[in-house]
Coordinates of C-alpha atoms and ligand atoms in Angstrom, one line a residue:
X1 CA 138.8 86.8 116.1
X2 CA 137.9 88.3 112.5
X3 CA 139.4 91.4 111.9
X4 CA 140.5 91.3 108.4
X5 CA 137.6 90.5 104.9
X6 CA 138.6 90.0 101.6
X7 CA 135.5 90.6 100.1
X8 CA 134.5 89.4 96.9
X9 CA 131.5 91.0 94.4
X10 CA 131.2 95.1 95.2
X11 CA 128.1 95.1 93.3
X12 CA 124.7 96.7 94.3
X13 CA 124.4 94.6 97.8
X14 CA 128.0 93.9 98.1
X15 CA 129.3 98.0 98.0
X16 CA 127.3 99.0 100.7
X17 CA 127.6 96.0 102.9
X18 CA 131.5 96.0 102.5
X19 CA 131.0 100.0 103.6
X20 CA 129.3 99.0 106.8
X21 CA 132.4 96.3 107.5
X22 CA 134.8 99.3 106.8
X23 CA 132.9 101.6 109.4
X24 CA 132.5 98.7 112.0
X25 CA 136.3 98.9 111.6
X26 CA 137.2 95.6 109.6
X27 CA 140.2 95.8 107.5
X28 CA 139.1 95.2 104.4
X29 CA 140.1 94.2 100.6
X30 CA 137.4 94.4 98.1
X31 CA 137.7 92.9 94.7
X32 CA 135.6 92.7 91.6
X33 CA 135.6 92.2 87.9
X34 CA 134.2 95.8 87.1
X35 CA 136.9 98.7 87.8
X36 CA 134.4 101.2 88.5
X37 CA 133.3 99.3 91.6
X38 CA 136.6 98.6 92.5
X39 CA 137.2 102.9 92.3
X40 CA 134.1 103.6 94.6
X41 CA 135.5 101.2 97.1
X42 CA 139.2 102.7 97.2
X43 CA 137.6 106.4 97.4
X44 CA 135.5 105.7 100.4
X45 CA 139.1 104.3 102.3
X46 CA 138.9 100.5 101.5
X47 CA 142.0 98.3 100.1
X48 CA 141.4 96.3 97.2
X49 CA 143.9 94.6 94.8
X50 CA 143.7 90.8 92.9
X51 CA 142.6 88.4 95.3
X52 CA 146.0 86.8 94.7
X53 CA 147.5 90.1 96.6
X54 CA 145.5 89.3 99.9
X55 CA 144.3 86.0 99.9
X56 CA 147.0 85.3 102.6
X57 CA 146.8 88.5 104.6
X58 CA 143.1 87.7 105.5
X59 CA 141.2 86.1 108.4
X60 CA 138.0 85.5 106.0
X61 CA 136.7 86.3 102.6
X62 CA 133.2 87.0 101.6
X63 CA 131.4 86.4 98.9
X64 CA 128.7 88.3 97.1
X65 CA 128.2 86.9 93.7
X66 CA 125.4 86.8 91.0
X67 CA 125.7 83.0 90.9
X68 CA 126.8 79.7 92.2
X69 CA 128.8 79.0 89.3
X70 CA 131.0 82.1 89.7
X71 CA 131.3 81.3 93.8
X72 CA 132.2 77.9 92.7
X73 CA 135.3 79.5 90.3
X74 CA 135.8 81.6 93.3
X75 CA 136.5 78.9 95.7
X76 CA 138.4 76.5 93.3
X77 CA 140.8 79.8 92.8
X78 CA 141.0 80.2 96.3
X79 CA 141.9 76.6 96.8
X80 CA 144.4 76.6 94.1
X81 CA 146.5 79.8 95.6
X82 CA 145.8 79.3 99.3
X83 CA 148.7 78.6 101.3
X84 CA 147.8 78.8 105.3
X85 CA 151.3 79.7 106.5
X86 CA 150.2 82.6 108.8
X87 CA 147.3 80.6 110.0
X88 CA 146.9 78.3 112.9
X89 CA 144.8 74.6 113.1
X90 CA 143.2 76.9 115.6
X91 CA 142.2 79.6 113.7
X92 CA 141.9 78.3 109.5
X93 CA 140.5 81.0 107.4
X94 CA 137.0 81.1 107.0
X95 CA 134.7 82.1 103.7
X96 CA 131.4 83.0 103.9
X97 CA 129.3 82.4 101.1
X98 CA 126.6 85.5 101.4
X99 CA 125.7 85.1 97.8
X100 CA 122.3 83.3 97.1
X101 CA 123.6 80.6 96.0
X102 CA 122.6 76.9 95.1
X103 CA 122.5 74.3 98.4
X104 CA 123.6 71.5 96.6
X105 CA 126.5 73.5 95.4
X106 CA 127.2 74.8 99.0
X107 CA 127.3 71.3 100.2
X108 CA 130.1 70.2 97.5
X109 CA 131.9 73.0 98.4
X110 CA 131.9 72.3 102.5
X111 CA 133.5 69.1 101.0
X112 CA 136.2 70.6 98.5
X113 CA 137.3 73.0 101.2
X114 CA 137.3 70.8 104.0
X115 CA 140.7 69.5 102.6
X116 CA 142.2 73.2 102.4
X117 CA 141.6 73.5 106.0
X118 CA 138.9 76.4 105.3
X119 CA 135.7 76.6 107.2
X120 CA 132.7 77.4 105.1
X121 CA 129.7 79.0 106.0
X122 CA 126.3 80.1 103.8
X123 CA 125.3 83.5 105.4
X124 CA 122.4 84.9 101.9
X125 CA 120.5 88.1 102.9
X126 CA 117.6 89.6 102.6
X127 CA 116.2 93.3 102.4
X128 CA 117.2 94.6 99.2
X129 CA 120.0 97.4 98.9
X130 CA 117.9 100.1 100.9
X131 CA 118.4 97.4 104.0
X132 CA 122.1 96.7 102.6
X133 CA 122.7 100.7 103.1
X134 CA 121.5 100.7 106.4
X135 CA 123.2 97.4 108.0
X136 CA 119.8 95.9 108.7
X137 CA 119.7 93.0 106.7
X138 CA 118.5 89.8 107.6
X139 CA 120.9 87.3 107.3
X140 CA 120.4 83.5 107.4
X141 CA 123.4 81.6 108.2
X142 CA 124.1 77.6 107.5
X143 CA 126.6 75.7 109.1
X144 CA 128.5 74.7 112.5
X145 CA 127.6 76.8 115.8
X146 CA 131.1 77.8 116.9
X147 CA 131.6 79.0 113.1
X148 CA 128.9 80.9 113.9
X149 CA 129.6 82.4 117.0
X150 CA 133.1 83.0 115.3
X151 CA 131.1 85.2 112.8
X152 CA 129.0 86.7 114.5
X153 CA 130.6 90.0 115.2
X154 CA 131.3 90.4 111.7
X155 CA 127.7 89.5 110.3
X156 CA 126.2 92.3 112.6
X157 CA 128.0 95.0 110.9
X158 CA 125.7 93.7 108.0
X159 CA 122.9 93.0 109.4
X160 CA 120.7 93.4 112.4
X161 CA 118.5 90.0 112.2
X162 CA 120.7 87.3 112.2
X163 CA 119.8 83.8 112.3
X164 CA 121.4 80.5 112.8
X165 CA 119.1 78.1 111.0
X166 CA 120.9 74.7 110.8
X167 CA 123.4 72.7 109.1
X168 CA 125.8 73.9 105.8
X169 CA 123.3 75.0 103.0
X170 CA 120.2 75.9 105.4
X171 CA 120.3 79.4 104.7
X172 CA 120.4 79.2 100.5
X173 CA 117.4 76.9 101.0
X174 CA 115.8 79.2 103.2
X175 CA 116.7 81.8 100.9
X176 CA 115.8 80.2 98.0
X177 CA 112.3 79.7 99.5
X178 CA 112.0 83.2 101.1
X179 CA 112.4 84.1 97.3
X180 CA 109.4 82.1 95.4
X181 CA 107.0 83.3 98.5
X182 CA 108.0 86.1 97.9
X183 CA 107.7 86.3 93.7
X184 CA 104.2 84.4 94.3
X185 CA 103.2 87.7 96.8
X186 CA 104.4 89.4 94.0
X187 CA 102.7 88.3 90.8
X188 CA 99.3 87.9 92.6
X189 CA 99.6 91.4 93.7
X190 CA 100.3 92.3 90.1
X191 CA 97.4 90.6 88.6
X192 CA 95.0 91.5 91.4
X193 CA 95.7 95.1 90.8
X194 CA 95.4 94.9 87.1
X195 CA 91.7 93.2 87.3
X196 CA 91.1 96.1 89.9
X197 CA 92.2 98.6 87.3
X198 CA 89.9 97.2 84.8
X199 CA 86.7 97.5 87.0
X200 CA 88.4 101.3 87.4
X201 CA 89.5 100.6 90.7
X202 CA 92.2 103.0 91.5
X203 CA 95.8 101.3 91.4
X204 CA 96.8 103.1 94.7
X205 CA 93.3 102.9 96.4
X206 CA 93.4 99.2 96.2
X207 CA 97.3 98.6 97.9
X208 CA 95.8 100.9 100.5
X209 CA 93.3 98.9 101.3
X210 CA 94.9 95.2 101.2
X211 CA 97.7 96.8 103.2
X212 CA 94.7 97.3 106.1
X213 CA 93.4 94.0 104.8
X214 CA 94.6 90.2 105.2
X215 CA 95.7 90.5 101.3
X216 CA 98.7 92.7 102.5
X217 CA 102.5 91.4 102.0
X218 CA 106.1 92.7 101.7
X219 CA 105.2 93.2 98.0
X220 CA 101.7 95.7 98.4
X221 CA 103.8 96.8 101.5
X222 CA 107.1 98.1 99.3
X223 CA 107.0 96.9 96.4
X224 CA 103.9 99.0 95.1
X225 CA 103.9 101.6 96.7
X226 CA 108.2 102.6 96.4
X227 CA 108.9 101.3 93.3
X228 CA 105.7 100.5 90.9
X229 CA 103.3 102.8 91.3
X230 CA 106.0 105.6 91.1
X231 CA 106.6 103.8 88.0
X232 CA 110.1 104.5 89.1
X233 CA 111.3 99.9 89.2
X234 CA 114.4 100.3 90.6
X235 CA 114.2 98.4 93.6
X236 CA 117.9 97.3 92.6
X237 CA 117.4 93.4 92.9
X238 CA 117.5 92.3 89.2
X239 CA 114.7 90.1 87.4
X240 CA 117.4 87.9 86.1
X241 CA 118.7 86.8 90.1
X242 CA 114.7 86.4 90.9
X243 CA 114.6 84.2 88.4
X244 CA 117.6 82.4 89.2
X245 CA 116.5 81.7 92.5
X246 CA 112.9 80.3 91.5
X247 CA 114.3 78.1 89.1
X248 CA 116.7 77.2 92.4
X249 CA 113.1 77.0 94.7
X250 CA 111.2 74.7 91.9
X251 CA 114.1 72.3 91.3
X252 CA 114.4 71.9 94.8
X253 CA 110.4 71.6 95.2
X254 CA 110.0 68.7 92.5
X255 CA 112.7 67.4 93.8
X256 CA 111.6 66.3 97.0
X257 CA 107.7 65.9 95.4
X258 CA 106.7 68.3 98.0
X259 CA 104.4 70.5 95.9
X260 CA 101.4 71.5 93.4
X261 CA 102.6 73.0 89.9
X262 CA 102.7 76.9 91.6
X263 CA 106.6 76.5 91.9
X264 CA 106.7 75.7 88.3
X265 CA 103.9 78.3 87.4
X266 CA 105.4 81.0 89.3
X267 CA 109.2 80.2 88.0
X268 CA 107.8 80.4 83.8
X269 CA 105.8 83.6 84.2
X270 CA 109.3 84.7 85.7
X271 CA 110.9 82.8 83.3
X272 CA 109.3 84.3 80.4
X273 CA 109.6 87.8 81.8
X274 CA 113.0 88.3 81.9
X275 CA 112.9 86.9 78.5
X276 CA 110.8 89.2 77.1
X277 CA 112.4 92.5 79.0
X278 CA 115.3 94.2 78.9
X279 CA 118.7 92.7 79.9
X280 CA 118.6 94.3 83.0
X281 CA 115.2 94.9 84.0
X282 CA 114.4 95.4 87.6
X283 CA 112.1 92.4 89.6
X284 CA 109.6 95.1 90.2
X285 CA 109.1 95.6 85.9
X286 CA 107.0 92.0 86.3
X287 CA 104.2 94.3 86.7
X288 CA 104.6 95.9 83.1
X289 CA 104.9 92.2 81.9
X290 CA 101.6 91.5 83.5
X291 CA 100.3 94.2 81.8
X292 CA 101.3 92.8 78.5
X293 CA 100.1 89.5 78.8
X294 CA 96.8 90.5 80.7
X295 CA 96.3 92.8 77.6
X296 CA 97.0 89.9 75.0
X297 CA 94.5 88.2 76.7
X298 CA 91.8 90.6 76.3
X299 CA 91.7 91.9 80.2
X300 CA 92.4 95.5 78.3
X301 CA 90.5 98.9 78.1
X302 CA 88.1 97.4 75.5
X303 CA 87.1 94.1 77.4
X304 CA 86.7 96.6 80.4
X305 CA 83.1 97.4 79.7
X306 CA 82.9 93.7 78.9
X307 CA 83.9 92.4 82.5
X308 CA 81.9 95.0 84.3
X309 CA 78.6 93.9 82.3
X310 CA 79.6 90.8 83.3
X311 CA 79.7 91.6 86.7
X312 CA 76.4 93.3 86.7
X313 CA 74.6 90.2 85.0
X314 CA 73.1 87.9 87.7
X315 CA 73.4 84.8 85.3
X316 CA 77.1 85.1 86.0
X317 CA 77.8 82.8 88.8
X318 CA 81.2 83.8 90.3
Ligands
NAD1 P1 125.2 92.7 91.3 O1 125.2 92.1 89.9 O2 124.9 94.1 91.5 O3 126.6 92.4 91.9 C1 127.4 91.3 91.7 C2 128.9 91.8 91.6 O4 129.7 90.6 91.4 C3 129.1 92.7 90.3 O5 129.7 93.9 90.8 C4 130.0 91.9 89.4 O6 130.9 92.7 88.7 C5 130.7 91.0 90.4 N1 131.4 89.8 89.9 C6 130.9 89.0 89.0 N2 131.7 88.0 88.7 C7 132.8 88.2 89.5 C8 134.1 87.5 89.7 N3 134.4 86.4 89.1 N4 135.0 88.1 90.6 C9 134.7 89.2 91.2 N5 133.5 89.9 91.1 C10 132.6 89.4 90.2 O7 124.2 91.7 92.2 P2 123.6 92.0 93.6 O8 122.3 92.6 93.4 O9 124.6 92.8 94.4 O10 123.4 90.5 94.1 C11 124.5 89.8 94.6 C12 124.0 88.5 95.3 O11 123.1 88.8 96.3 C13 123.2 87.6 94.3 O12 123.4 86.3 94.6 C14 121.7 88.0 94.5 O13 120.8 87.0 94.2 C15 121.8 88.3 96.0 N6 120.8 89.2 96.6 C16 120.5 90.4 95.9 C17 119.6 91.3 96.5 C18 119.2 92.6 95.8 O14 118.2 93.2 96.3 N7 119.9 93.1 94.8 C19 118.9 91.0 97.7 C20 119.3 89.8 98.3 C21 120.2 88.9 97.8

């Protein structure tokens, strides 16, 4: 039974989801690269130190990391230092690989670890921070079904829908795809409201409506009405890790052929947003970058009167 974490990556999903572990009364050890997360986690009664310190005192460590590159440092480290002397055949130690990660990656590393004796699960999340806070994320976890009836106990002081969807690597993919529906839900909601704006539709008046209407989704459902039209973006989920994971989502799409060019479109408008904003721009600020290029474009103020006339002139066939 799991009653010790080493928990890797206190950052914004990874603090309060290592909090909810502590409550549920899991020992745990939290490490990260920034000392000021490493602080919060000591004040509110959780252990932390190098991994070095704990990597043998622990049942299993998870991880909650920007990218698969740094997971796969993470596990070659663990690798390296991890000698199972405390540890039964029966009982190997187990990581769990929360991050949203890359499926090819989480494959190879099934395979590297596999000679450590460490099970390896996928377990990515979804729900944002506010859902992270609360211990109601959803939780998609790849890999064998006594793993995951071995984790079980410990996922559901993280979350509170929790899914076994297949084989090692089912849950990035799902996750992965979860995350382009959900950008697509997203940009067309941005756009749709901007032409809305420029027939002087009301920004709020038209999210009311499409959330009574089949044009509703997660993103006129939140998104809009928390974080953009409070003008506030600061849903906490960073335009740089959408990106990441629709560049994940269109690789994996042209890969298997399995698709139009929306993947692609939907991954370069993202793409070229987080290009174009500030390091650290939240996901939700794609709706000031729509703005921008809507405006270049000529769907601005001045082109207003333009589009209406337009609208109004039965030789226009639309
Ligand atoms: P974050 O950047 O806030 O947190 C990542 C943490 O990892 C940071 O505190 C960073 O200092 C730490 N870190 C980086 N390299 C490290 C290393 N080598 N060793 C130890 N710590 C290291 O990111 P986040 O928003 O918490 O996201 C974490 C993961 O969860 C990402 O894969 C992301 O795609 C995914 N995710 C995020 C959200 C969200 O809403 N923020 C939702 C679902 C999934």
């Amino acid at each position: 039974m799991i009653q010790t974490v080493g928990f890797i990556g206190l950052g914004k999903m990874g603090m309060p989801m290592a909090k909810n572990l502590l409550n549920s009364g899991f020992g745990v050890f939290g490490t990260d690269v920034n000392e000021t997360a490493v602080s919060e986690f000591v004040s509110i009664g959780g252990k932390t130190g190098n991994m070095l310190e704990w990597l043998n005192k622990v049942d299993s460590i998870i991880l909650m990391l920007p990218s698969s590159k740094i997971v796969n440092q993470v596990i070659d480290e663990v690798i390296e230092h991890y000698t199972p002397e405390h540890q039964s055949n029966e009982n190997p130690l187990i990581i769990i690989d929360m991050s949203s990660s890359y499926p090819a990656e989480t494959r190879k590393n099934l395979l590297k670890l596999g000679g450590s004796n460490i099970q390896f699960m996928d377990a990515p999340v979804s729900g944002g921070v506010k859902k992270a806070i609360s211990g109601t994320l959803t939780i998609m976890a790849g890999g064998s079904a006594d793993l995951f009836s071995k984790c079980k106990r410990l996922l559901e002081a993280m979350g509170s829908n929790i899914f076994h969807v297949g084989p090692i690597g089912s849950g990035h993919l799902i996750k992965a795809i979860n995350n382009y529906l959900s950008a697509t839900h997203l940009l067309a909601s941005c756009e749709a409201v901007q032409l809305l704006q420029s027939f002087e539709v009301d920004p709020a008046t038209a999210i009311n409506v499409f959330n009574q209407s089949t044009g509703r989704s997660g993103s006129t459902e939140y998104k809009f009405p928390s974080f953009i039209l409070t003008e506030s973006y600061d849903s906490g989920f960073n335009l740089e890790l959408l990106r990441k994971d629709l560049e994940m989502a269109t690789r994996l799409f042209s890969d298997s052929e399995a698709a139009t060019k929306l993947p692609q479109f939907i991954f370069e408008k993202f793409d070229e947003a987080s290009r174009s904003l500030a390091q650290n721009a939240d996901h939700t600020e794609i709706y000031q970058y729509v703005t921008s290029y809507l405006f270049q474009r000529g769907i601005s103020n001045e082109k207003d009167s333009k589009a209406i006339s337009n609208c109004n002139d039965t030789s226009v066939s639309i």
